[in-house]
Coordinates of C-alpha atoms in Angstrom, one line a residue:
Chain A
X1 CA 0.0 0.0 0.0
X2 CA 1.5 3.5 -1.1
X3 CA 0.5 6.7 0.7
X4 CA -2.4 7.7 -2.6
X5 CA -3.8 4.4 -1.8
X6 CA -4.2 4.9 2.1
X7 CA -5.6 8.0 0.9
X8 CA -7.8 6.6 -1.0
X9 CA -8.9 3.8 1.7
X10 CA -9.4 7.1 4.1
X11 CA -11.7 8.8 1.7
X12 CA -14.0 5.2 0.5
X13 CA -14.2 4.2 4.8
X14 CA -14.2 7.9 5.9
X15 CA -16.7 9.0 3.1
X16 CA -14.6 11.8 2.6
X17 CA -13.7 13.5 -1.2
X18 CA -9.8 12.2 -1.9
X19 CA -8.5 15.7 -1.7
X20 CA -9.8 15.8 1.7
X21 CA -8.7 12.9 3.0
X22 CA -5.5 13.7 1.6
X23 CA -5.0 16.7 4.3
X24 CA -6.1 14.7 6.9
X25 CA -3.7 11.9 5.5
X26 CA -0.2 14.7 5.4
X27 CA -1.7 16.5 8.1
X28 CA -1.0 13.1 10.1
X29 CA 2.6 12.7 9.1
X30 CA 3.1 16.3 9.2
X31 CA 2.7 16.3 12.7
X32 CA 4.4 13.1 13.2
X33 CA 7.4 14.2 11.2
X34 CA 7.8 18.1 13.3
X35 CA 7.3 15.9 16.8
X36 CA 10.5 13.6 15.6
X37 CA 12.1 16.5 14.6
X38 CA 11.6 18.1 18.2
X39 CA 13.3 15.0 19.3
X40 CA 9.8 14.4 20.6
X41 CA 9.1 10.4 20.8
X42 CA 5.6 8.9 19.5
X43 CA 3.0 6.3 21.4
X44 CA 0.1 5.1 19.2
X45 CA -1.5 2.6 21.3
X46 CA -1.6 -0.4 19.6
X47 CA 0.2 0.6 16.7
X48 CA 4.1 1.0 18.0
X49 CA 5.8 4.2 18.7
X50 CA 8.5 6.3 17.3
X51 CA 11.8 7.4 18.8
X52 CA 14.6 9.7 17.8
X53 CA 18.1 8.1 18.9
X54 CA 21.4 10.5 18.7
X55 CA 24.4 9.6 17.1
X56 CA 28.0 11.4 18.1
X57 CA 30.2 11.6 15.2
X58 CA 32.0 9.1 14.2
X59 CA 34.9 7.8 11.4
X60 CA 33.5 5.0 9.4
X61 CA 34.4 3.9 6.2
X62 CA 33.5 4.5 2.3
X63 CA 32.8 0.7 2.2
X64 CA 34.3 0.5 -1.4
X65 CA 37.3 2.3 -0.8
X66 CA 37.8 1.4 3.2
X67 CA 38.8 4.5 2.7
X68 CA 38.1 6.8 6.5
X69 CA 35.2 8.9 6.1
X70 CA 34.0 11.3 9.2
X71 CA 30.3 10.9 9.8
X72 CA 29.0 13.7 11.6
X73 CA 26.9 13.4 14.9
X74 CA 23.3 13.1 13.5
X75 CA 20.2 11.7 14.7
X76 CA 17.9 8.9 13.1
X77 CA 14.5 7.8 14.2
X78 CA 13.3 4.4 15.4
X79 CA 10.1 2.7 15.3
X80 CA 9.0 0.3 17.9
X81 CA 6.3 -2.3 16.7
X82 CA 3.4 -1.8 19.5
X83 CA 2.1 -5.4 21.1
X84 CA -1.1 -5.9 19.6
X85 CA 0.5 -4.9 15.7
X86 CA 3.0 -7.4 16.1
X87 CA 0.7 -10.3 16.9
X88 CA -1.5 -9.0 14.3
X89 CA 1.4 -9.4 11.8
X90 CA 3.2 -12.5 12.8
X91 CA -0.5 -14.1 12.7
X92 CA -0.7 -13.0 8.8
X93 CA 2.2 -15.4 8.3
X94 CA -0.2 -18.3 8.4
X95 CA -2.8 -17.1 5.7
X96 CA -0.8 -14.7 3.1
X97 CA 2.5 -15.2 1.3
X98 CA 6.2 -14.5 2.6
X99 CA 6.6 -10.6 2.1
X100 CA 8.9 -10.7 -0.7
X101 CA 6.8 -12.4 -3.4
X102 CA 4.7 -9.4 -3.8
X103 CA 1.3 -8.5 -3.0
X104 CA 1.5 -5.1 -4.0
X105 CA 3.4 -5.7 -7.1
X106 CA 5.4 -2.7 -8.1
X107 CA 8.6 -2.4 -6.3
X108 CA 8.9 -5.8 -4.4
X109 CA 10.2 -8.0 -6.4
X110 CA 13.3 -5.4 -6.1
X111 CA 13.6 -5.7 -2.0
X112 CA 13.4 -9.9 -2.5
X113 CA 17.6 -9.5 -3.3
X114 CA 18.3 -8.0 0.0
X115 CA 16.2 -10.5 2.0
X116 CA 18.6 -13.2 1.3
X117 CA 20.1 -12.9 5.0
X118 CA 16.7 -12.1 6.6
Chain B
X1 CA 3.4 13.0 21.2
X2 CA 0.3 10.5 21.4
X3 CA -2.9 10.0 19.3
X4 CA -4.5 13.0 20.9
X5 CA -2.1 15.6 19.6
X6 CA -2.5 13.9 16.5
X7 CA -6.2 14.6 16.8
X8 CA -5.5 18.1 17.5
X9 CA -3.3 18.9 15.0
X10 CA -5.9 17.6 12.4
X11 CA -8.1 19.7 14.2
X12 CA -6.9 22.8 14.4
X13 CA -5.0 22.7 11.0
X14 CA -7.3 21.6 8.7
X15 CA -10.6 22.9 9.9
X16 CA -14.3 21.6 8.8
X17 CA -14.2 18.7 11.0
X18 CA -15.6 19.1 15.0
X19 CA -12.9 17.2 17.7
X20 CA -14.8 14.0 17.3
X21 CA -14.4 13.8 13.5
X22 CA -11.2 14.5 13.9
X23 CA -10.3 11.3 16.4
X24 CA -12.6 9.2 14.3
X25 CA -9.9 10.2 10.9
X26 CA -7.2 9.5 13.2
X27 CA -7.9 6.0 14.3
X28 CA -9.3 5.4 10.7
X29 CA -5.9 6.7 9.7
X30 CA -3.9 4.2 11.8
X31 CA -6.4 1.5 11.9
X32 CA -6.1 1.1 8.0
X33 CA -2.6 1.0 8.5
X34 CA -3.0 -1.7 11.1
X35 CA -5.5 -3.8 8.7
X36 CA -3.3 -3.2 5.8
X37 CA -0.1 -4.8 7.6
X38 CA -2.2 -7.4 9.2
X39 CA -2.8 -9.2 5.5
X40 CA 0.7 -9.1 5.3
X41 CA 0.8 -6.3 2.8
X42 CA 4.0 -3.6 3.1
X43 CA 3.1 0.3 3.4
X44 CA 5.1 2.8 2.2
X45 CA 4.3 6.8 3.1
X46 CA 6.5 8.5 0.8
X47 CA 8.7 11.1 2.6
X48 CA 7.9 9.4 6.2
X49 CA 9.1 6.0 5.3
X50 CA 8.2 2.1 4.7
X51 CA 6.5 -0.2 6.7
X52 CA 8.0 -3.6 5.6
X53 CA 7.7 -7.3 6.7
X54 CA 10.3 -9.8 6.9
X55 CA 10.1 -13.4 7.4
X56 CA 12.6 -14.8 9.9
X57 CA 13.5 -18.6 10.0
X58 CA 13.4 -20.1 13.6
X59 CA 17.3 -19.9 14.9
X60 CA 18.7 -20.7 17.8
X61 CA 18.9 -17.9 20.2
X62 CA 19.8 -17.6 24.2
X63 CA 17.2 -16.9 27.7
X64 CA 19.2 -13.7 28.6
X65 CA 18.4 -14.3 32.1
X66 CA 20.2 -17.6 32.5
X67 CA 21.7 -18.3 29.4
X68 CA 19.9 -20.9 28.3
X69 CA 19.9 -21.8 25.2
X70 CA 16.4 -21.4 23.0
X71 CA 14.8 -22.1 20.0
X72 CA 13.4 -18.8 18.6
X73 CA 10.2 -19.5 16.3
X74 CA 10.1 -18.4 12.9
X75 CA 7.7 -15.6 12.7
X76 CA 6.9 -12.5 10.7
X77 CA 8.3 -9.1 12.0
X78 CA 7.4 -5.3 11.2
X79 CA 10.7 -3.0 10.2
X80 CA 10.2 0.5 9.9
X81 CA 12.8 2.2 7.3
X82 CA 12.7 6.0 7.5
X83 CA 13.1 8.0 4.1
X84 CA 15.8 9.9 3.4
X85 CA 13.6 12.9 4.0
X86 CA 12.4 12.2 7.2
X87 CA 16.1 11.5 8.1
X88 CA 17.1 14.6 6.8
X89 CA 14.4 16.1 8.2
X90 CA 15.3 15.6 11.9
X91 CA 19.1 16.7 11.4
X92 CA 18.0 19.9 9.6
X93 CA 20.2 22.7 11.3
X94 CA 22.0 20.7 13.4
X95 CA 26.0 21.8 13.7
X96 CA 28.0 20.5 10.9
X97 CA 25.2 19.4 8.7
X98 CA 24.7 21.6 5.2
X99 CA 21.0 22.6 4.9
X100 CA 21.5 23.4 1.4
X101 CA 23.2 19.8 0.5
X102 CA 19.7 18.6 1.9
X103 CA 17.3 19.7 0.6
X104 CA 18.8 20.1 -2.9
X105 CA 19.1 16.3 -2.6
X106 CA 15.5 16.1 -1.4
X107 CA 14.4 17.8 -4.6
X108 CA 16.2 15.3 -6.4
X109 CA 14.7 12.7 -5.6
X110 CA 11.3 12.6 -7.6
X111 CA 8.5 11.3 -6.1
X112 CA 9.2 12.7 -3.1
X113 CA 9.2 16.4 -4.1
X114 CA 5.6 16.8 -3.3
X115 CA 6.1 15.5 0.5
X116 CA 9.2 17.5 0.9
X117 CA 7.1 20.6 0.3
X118 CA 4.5 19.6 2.6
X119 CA 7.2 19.0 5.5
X120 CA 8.9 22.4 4.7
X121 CA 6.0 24.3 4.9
X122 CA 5.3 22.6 8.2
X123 CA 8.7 24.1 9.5
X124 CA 8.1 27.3 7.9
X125 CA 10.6 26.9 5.3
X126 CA 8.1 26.2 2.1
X127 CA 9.7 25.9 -1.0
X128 CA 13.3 27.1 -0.1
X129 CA 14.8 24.5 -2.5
X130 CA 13.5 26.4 -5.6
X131 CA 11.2 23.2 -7.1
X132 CA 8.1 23.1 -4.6
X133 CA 5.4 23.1 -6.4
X134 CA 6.4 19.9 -8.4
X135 CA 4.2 18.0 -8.5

């Protein structure tokens, strides 16, 4: 599911137009974006919740080269699967195909390289 | 933050839609989501990031209380991957880090002009990269 189609879904269950729901949909990660970017964590009961870890600089390494690179401190954000979703998607294991063969189409059939290790 | 400022932000921002509307898009919002990745199907919010499953075989793993060791079940598992823009996002103006290099490199990538816009303008900053109104 891409963001136009949760869009979508929001405006057929919400029986809202699609430009509407579309505010309501940004409006959402809007405000979820500018809390993360306050270093501000998430809860959504249910759902999981975000958090915004800090990272002091560091030399790493051009992994082609292994060539030193400095990596500045920066800060990334983290997302903690919430009880009830993670049931909810470990139970989909038993009635819907493994992730990577596609039940979106479009771009999975790309990721199904990297899963290899998973 | 929790649902409720959610709520409010919709709220206040958007307009048209009393408190209770407002909750009701909300869960919709995140109960869609949760329906969505319950089937077993991915999600991905361009310029917030993907919601993507994984299928992990059972391994052997250790009780990190005593050390015993476990068999861990396969099972299916939720990763959240964060976009570049959301990543650039959070270390905009932070010491060392070149505003410019982001968000010309925001621009650049595509599809995710249109969101880049609508996080600028959240922060006030609409458009400073030249090519908002993209798409």
């Amino acid at each position: 599911m891409t963001k136009s189609e949760l869009i979508e879904a929001i405006a057929a269950r919400g029986e809202l137009t699609k430009a509407r729901a579309e505010m309501v949909v940004n409006c959402v990660f809007d405000a979820m974006t500018e809390a993360l970017q306050k270093g501000e964590g998430i809860e959504i009961r249910g759902f999981g919740s975000f958090t915004v870890r800090p990272y002091k600089p560091y030399d790493g390494r051009n992994p082609r080269t292994g060539n030193p690179v400095p990596v500045p401190a920066k800060r990334l954000p983290f997302f903690k699967v919430g009880k009830e979703l993670k049931e909810l998607v470990d139970s989909s294991r038993l009635h819907s195909p493994p992730p990577s063969s596609g039940e979106t189409g479009n771009l999975s059939s790309a990721s199904t390289g990297t899963d290899g290790e998973g | 933050m929790t649902k409720a400022d959610i709520v409010q932000a919709v709220y206040a921002r958007l307009g048209g839609f009393s408190k209770k509307e407002s909750a009701d898009l909300v869960d919709l919002v995140f109960e869609t989501m949760k329906e969505t990745l319950g089937r077993g199907e991915k999600i991905k919010i361009s310029g917030f990031g993907n919601f993507v499953l994984r299928d992990k075989r059972a391994r052997q793993g250790r009780n990190p209380q005593t050390g015993s060791p476990i068999t861990i079940t396969e099972r299916r598992v939720l990763n959240f991957k964060a976009s570049q823009l959301l990543k650039h996002a959070l270390n905009e103006g932070m010491e060392g880090q070149s505003g410019a290099t982001s968000s010309s490199r925001a621009t650049a990538t595509g599809t995710a002009a249109g969101a880049h816009g609508a996080v600028a303008a959240g922060s006030g900053a609409a458009n400073s990269g030249g090519h908002g109104p993209h798409g």
